[in-house]
Short mmCIF file of C-alpha atoms and ligand atoms in Angstrom, two decimals:
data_model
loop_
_atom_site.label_atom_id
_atom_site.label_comp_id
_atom_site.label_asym_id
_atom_site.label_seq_id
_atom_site.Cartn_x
_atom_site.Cartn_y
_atom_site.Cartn_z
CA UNK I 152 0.00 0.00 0.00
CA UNK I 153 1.19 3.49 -0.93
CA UNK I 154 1.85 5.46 2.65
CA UNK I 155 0.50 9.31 2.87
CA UNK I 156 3.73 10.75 4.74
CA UNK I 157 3.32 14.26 6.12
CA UNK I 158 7.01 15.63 6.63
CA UNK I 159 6.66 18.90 8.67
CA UNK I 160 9.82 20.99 8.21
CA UNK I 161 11.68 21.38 4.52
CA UNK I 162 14.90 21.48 6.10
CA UNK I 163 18.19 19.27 5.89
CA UNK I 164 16.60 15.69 8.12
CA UNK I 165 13.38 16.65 6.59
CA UNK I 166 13.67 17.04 3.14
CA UNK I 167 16.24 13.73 3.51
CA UNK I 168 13.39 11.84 4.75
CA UNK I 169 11.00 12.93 2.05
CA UNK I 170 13.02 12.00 -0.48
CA UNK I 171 13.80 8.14 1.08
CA UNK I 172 10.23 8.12 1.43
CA UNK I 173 8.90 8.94 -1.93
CA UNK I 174 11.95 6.65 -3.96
CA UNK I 175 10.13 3.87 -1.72
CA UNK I 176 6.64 4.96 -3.42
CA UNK I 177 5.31 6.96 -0.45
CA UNK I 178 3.13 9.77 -1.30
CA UNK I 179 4.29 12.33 0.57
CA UNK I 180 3.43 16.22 1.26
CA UNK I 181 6.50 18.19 2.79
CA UNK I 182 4.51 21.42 4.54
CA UNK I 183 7.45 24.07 5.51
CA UNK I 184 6.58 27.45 7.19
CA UNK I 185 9.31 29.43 5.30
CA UNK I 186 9.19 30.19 1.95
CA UNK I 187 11.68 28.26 0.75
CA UNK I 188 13.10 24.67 1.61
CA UNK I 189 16.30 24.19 3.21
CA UNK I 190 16.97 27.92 4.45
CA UNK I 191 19.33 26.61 6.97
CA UNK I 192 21.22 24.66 4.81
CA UNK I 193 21.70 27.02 2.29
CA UNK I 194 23.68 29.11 5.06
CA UNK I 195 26.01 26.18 6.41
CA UNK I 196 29.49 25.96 6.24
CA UNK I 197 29.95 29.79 5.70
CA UNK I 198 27.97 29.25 2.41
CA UNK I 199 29.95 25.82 1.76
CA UNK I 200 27.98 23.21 3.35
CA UNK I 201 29.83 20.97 5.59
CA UNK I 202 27.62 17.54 4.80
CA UNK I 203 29.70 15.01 6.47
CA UNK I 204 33.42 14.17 8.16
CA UNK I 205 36.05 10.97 6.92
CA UNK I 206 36.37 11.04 10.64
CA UNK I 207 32.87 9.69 11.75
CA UNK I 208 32.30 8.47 15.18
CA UNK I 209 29.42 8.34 18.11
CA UNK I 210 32.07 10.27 19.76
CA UNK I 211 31.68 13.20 18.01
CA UNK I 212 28.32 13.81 19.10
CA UNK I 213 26.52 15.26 22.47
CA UNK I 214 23.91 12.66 23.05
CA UNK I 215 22.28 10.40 26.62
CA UNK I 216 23.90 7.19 24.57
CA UNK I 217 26.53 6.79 22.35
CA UNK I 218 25.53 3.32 21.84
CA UNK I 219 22.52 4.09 20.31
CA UNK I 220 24.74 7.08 17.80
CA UNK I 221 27.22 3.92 17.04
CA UNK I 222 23.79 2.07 15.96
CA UNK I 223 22.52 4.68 14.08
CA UNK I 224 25.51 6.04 11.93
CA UNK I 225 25.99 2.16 11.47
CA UNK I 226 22.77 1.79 10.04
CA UNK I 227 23.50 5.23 7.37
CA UNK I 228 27.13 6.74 7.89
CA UNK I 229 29.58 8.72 6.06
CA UNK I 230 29.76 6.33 2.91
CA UNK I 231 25.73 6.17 2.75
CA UNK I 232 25.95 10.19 2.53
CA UNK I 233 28.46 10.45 -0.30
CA UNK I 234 26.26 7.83 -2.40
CA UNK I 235 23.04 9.36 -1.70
CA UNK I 236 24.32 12.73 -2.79
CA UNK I 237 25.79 11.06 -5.72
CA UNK I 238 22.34 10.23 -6.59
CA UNK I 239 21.35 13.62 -6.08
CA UNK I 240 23.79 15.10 -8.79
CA UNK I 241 25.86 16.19 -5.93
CA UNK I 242 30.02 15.07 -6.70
CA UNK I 243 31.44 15.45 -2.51
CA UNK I 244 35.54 16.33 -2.00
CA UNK I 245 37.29 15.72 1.42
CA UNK I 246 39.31 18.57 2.29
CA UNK I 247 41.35 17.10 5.49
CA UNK I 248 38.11 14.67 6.00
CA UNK I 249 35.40 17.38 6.18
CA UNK I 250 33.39 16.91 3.49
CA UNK I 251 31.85 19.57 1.17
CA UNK I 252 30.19 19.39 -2.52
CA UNK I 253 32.50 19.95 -5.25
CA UNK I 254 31.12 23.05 -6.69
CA UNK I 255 31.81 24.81 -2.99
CA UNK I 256 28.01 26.00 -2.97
CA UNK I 257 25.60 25.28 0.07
CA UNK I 258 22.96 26.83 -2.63
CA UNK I 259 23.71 23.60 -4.90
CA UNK I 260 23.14 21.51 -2.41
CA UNK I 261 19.59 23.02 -1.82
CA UNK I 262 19.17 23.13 -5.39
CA UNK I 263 19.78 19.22 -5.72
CA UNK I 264 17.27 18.71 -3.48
CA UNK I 265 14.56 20.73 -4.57
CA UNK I 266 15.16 19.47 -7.99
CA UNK I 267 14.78 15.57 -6.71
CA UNK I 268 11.77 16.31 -5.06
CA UNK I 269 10.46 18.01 -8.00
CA UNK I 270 11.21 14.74 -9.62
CA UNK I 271 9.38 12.05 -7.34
CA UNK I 272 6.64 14.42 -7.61
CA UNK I 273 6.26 15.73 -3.30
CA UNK I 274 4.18 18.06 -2.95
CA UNK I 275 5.62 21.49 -1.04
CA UNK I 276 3.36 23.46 0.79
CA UNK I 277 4.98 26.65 1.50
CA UNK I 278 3.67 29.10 4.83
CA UNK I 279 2.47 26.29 6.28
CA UNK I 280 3.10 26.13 9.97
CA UNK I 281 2.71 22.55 11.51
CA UNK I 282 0.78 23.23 15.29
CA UNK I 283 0.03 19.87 16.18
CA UNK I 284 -1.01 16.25 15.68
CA UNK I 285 -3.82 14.05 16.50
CA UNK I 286 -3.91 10.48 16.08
CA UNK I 287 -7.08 8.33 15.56
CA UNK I 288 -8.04 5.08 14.08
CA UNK I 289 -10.29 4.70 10.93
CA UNK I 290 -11.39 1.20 11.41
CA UNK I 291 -8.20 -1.05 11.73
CA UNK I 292 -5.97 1.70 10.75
CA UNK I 293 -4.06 4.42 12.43
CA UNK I 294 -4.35 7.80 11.09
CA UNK I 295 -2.97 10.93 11.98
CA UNK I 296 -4.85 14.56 11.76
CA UNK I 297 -1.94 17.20 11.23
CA UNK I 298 -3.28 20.77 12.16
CA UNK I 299 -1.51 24.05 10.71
CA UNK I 300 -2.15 27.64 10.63
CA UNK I 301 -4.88 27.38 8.22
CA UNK I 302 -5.91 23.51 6.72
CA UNK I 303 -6.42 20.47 8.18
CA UNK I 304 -4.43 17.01 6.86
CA UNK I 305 -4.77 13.91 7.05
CA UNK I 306 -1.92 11.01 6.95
CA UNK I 307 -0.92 7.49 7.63
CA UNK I 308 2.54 8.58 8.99
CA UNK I 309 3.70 12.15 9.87
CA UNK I 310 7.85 12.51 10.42
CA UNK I 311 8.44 15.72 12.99
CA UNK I 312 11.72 17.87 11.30
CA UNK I 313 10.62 20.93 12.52
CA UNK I 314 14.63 21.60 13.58
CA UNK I 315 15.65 23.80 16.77
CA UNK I 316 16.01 27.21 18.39
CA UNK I 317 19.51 28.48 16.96
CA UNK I 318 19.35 30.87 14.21
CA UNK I 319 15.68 31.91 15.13
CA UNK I 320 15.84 35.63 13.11
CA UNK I 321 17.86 33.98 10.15
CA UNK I 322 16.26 30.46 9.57
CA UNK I 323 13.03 30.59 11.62
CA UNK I 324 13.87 28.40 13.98
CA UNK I 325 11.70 29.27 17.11
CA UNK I 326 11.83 25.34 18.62
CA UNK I 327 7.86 24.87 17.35
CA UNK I 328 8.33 20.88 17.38
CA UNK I 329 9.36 20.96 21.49
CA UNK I 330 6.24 22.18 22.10
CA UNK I 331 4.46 20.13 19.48
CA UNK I 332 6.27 16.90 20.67
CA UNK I 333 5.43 17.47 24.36
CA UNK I 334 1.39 17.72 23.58
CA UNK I 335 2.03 14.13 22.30
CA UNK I 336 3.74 12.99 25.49
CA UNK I 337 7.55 12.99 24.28
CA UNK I 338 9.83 14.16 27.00
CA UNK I 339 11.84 17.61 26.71
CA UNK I 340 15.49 17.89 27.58
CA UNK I 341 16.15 21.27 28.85
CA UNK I 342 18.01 23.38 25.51
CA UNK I 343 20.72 25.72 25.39
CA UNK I 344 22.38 27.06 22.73
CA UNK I 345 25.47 25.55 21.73
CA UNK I 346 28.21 25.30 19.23
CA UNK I 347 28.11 29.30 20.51
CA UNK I 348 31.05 31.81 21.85
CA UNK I 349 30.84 33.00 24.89
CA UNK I 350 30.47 36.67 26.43
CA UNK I 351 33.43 37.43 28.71
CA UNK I 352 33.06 39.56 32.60
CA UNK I 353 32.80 43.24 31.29
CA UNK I 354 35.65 43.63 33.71
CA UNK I 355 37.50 41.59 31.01
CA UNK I 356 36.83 43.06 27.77
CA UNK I 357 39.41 43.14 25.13
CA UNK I 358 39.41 46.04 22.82
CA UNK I 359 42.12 43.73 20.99
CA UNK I 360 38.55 42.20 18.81
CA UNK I 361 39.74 40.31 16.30
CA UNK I 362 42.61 38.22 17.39
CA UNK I 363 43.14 34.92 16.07
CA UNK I 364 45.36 32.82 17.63
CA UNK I 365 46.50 29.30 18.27
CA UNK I 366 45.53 27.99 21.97
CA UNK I 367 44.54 25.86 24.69
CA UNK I 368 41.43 26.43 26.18
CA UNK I 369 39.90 24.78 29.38
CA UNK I 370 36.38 25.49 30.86
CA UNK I 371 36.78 25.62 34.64
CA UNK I 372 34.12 24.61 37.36
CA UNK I 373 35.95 25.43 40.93
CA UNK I 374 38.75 23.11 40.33
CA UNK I 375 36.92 20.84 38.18
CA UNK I 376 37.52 20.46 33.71
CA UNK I 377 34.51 20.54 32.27
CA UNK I 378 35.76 21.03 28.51
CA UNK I 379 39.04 21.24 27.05
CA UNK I 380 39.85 22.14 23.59
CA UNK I 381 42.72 22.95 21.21
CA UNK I 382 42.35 25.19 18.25
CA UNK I 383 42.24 28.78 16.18
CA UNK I 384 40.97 31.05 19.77
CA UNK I 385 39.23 34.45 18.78
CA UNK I 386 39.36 36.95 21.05
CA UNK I 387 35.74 39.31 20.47
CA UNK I 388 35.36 42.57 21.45
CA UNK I 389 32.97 41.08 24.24
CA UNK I 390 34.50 37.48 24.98
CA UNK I 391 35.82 34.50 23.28
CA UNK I 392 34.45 32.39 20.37
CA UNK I 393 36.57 29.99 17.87
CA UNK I 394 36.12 26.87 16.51
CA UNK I 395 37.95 25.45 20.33
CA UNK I 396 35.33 27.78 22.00
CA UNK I 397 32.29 26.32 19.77
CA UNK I 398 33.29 22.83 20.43
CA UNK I 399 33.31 22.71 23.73
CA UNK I 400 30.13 24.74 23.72
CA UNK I 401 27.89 22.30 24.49
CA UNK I 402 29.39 20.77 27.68
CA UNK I 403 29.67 24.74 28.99
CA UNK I 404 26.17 26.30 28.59
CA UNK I 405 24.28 24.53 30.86
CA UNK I 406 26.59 25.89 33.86
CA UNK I 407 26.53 29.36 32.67
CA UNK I 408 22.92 29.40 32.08
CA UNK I 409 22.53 28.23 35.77
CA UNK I 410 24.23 31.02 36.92
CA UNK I 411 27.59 28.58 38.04
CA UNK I 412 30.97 30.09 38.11
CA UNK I 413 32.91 29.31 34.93
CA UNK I 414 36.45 30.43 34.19
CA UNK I 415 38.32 29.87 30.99
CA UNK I 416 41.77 29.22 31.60
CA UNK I 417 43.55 30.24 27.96
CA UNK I 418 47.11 28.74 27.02
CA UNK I 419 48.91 30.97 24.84
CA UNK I 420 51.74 28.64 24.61
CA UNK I 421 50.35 25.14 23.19
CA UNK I 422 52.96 23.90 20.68
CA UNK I 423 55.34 24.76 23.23
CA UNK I 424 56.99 21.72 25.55
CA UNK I 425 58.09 22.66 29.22
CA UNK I 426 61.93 22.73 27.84
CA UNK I 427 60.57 25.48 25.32
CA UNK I 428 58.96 26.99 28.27
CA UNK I 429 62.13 26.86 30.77
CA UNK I 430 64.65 28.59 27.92
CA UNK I 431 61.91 31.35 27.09
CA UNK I 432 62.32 31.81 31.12
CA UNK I 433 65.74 31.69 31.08
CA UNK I 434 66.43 34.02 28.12
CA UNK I 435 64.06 36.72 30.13
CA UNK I 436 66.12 36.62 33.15
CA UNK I 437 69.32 36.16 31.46
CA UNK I 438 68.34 39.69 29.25
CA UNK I 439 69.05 42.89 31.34
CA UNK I 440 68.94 45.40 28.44
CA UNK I 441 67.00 48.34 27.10
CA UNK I 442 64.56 46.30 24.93
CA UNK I 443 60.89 47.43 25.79
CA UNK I 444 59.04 43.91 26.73
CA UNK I 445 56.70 44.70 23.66
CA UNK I 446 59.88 44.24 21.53
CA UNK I 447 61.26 41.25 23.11
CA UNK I 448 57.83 39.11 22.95
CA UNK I 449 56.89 40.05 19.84
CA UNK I 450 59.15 37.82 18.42
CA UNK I 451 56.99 34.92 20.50
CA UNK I 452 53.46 36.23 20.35
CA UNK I 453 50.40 37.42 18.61
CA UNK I 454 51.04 41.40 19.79
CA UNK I 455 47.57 41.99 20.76
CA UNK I 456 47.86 39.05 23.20
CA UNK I 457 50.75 40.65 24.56
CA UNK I 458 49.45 43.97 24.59
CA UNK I 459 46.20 42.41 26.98
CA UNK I 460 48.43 40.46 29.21
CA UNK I 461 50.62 43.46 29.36
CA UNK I 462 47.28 45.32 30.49
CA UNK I 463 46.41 42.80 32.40
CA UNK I 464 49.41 43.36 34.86
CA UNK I 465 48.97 47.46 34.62
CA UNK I 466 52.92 47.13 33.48
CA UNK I 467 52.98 49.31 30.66
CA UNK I 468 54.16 48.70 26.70
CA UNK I 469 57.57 50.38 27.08
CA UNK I 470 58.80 48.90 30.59
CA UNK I 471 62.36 48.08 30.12
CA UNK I 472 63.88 44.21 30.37
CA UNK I 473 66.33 45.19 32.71
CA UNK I 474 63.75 46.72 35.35
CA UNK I 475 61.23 43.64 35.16
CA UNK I 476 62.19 41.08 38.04
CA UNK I 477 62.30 37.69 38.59
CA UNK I 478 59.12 37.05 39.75
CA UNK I 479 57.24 39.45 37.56
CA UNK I 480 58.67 37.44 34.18
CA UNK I 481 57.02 34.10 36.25
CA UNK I 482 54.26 35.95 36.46
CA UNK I 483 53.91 37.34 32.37
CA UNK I 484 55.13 33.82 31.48
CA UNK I 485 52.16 32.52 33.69
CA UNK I 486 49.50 34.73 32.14
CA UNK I 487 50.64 33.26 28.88
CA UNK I 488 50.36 29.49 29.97
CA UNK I 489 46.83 30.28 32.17
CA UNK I 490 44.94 33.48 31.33
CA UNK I 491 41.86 33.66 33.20
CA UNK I 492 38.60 35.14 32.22
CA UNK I 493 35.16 34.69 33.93
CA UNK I 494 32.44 33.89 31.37
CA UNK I 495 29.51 35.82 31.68
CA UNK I 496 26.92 33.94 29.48
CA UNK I 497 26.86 32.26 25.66
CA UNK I 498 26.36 34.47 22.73
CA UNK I 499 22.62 33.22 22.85
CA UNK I 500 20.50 30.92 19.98
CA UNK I 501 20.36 33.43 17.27
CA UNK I 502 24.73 33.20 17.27
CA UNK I 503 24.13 29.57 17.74
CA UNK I 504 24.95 27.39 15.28
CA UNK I 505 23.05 24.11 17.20
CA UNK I 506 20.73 23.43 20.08
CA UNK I 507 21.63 21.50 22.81
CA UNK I 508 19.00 19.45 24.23
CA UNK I 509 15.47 18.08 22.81
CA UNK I 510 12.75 15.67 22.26
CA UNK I 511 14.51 12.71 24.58
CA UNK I 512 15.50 9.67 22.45
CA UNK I 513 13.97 7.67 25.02
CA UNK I 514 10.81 8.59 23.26
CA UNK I 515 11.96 6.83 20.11
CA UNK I 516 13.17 3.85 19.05
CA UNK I 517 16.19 2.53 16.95
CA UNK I 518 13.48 3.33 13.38
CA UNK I 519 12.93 7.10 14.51
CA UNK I 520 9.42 5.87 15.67
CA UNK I 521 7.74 7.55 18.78
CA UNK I 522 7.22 4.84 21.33
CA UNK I 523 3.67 6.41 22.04
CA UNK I 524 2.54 5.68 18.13
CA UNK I 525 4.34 3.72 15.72
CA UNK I 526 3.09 6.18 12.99
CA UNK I 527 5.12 9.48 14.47
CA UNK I 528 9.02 9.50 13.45
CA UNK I 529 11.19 12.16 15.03
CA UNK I 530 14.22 13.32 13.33
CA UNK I 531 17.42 16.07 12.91
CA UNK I 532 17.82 18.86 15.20
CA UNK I 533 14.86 18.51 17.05
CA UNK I 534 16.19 15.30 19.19
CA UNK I 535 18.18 15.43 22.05
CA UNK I 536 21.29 15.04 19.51
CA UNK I 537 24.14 17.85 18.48
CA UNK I 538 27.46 16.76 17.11
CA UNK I 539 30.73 18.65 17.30
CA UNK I 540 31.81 21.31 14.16
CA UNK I 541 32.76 19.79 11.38
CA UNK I 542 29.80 18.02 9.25
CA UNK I 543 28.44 16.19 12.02
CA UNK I 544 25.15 17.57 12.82
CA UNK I 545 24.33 17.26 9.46
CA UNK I 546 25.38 13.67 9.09
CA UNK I 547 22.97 13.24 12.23
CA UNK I 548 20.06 15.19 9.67
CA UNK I 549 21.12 12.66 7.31
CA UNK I 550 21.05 9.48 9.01
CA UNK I 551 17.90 10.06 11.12
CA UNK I 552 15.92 11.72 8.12
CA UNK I 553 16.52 8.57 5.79
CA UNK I 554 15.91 5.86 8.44
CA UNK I 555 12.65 7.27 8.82
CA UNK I 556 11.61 8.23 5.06
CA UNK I 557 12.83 4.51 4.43
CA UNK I 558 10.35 3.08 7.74
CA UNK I 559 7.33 5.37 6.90
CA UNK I 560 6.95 4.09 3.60
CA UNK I 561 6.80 0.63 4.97
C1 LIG Y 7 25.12 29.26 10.40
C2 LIG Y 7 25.07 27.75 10.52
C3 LIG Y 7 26.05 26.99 9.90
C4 LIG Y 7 26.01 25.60 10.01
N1 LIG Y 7 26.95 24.86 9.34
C5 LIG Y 7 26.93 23.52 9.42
C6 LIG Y 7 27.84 22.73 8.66
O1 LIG Y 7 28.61 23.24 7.83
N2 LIG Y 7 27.80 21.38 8.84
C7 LIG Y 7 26.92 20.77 9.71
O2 LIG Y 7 26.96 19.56 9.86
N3 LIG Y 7 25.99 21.50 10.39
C8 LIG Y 7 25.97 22.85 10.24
N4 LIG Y 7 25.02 23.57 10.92
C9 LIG Y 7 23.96 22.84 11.67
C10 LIG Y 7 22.92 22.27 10.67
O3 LIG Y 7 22.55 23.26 9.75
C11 LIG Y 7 21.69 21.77 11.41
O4 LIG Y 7 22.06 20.85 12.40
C12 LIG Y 7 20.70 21.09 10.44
O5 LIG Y 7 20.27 22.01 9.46
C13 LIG Y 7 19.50 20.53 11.19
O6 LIG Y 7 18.62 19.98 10.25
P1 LIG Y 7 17.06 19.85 10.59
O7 LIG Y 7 16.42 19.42 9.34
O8 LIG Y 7 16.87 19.10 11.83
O9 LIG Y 7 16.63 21.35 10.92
P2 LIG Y 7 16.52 22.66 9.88
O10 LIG Y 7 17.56 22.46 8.86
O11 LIG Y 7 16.56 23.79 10.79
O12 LIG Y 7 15.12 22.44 9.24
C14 LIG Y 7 13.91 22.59 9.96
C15 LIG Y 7 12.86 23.08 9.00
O13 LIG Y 7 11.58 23.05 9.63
C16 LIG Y 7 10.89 24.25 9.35
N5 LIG Y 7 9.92 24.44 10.43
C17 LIG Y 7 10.15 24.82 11.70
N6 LIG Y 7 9.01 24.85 12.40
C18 LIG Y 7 8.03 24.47 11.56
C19 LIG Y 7 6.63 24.26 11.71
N7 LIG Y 7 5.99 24.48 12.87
N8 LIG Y 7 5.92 23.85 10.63
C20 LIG Y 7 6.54 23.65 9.42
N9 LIG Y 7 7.85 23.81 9.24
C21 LIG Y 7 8.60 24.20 10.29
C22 LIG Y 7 11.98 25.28 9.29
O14 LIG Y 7 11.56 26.43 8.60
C23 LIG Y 7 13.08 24.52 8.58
O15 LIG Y 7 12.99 24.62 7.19
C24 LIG Y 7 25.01 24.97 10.80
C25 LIG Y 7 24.03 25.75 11.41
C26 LIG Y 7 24.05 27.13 11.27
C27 LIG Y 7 22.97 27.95 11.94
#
């Protein structure tokens, strides 16, 4: 028998799952609020798309089981992407393992999928804004009443890929599945914002903006490491953000957003061993000359880092080597290894590029089907998933949006 699929959401998981569906022979209506399918998508990767990573693991994601992850991306992983865009028209390159479409376009991407849809004949219903679902039974069957902003619907199976919060002035993403999802009884993780920057103490506000440089970063509780990450830092003109800032993101939030104390403690000095470390010491002691301390570390440094560490110590740019003493170069060295700053709060959802947090995947099982009715499949954003930078949390729209266009046309 033919299925009726309702996909609400024309976005990355749900436009995947449409397409699964109707190459199975589903008939199936995608109903998207925007105007246009895959808004989101057509902004990823800076306008490049990041659709997958070589380096594919459950690891890579945020999620209550990585079990269940290592199940799913063995079901449709990595390999199962670069086919299915294949089919799409869509040749994929690995530049260092991150994958991207050949032609460098996120808007090719979209454009491969609007044209496949096109194709299997799904319908698109555009300004349509999905508020809930009711299930019933017509005789033996299950059916599914799908209420919007203006019709009614009716449907055998209805897949939920209404997305997140993050990017809610941009993409429209104001989290209407959580609240759809918990009138049918799924459970709602709290949600933060993450893969985010994060706003630093006004106290410590760096009017270097801009900076881009190689570090360490930990995430401080007390005493206690909640992230640690190695990368390209950027120092904002209100805090700190950076691909090492945006992957630890996610394991950050939810203390700052409960008001807890978190310190990042910045290494300036990563590719440097403790020998490195000991001459660099050495060679400030061992210099009693005229040479301003500007001078001397700029030969070491990103300048603006030195200028705010400078600051930092209310030294002054043009303080002599021979007047700084012993235990004020353990002390500059020391701001270079550890820099504190006291986070203030994230850069909120709209910065955001993911959501932390979601329907729980308690509520469904292994073939994206809500454990309340076989007939409701959950998928992308919207679940209590969110994978690091770097292609994953589109791999995750990927994998959940064709296992359940592939199930709901069953
Ligand atoms: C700036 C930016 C860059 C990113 N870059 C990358 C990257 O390079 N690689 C990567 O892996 N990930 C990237 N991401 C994350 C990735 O885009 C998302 O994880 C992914 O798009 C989620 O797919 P989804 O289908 O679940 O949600 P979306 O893609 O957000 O799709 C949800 C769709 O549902 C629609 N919708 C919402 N509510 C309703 C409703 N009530 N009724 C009907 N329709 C509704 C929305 O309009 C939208 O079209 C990026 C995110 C951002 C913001």
């Amino acid at each position: 028998m033919d299925r009726n699929i309702i996909v609400a959401g024309g976005g990355a998981a749900g436009m995947c799952a449409a397409i699964y569906a109707a190459r199975n022979g589903a008939k199936v209506t995608i109903i998207e609020k925007n105007k246009e399918l895959g808004k989101k998508l057509s902004m990823t990767g800076n306008g490049r798309c990041n659709i997958s990573n070589l380096n594919m693991s459950e690891r890579m994601y945020n999620s209550a089981s990585e079990k269940r992850m290592k199940q799913w991306l063995s079901v449709y992983g990595v390999l199962d992407v670069i086919s299915f865009f294949k089919s799409l028209g869509i040749v994929v390159k690995s530049e260092d393992g991150y994958l991207y479409p050949l032609s460098g376009q996120a808007g090719s991407v979209v454009a491969a999928f609007e044209n496949e849809i096109k194709r299997l004949g799904i319908e698109v219903l555009f300004g349509l804004q999905l508020k809930g679902i009711e299930p019933f039974s017509k005789g033996e069957q299950k059916k599914y009443r799908v209420l919007t902003n203006s019709d009614e619907y009716v449907a055998d199976r209805v897949i939920i890929a209404t997305g997140s919060l993050s990017g809610p002035k941009t993409t429209m993403s104001t989290g209407d599945g959580y609240f759809i999802c918990k009138k049918l009884g799924m459970h709602i993780k709290d949600t933060y914002p993450a893969l985010v920057g994060f706003k630093a103490d006004p106290e410590e506000i760096m009017p270097e903006a801009g900076v881009r440089c190689q570090a360490e970063i930990s995430f401080l509780l007390g005493t206690e490491v909640v992230a640690k990450e190695y990368g390209e830092l950027q120092l904002t003109k209100d805090g700190i953000s950076g691909i090492p800032v945006m992957q630890a993101s996610s394991r950050v939030v939810k203390f700052l957003a409960e008001k807890k104390p978190i310190v990042a403690s910045i290494n300036f000095f990563p590719d440097y061993d403790e020998e490195d470390y000991i001459a660099l010491e050495k060679e400030m002691l061992r210099l009693r000359d005229d040479r301003t301390l500007s001078d001397f570390l700029t030969g070491y440094f990103n300048s603006n880092v030195t200028d705010m560490i400078i600051r930092k110590m209310k030294m002054g740019r043009t303080m002599k080597m021979k007047n700084i003493s012993e235990s004020m170069v353990l002390s500059i060295l020391d701001n270079y290894r550890n820099y504190r700053m006291k986070l203030d709060s994230d850069y909120g959802y709209q910065q955001s590029q993911v959501t932390t947090g979601g329907v729980s995947l308690g509520d469904v099982r292994d073939d994206m089907t809500f454990v309340l009715h076989d007939g409701i499949f959950v998928v992308g954003e919207l679940l209590d998933v969110d994978g690091r930078c770097g292609g994953y949390n589109l791999q995750w729209a990927w994998t959940s949006g064709s296992i359940a266009g592939t199930v709901a046309s069953l």
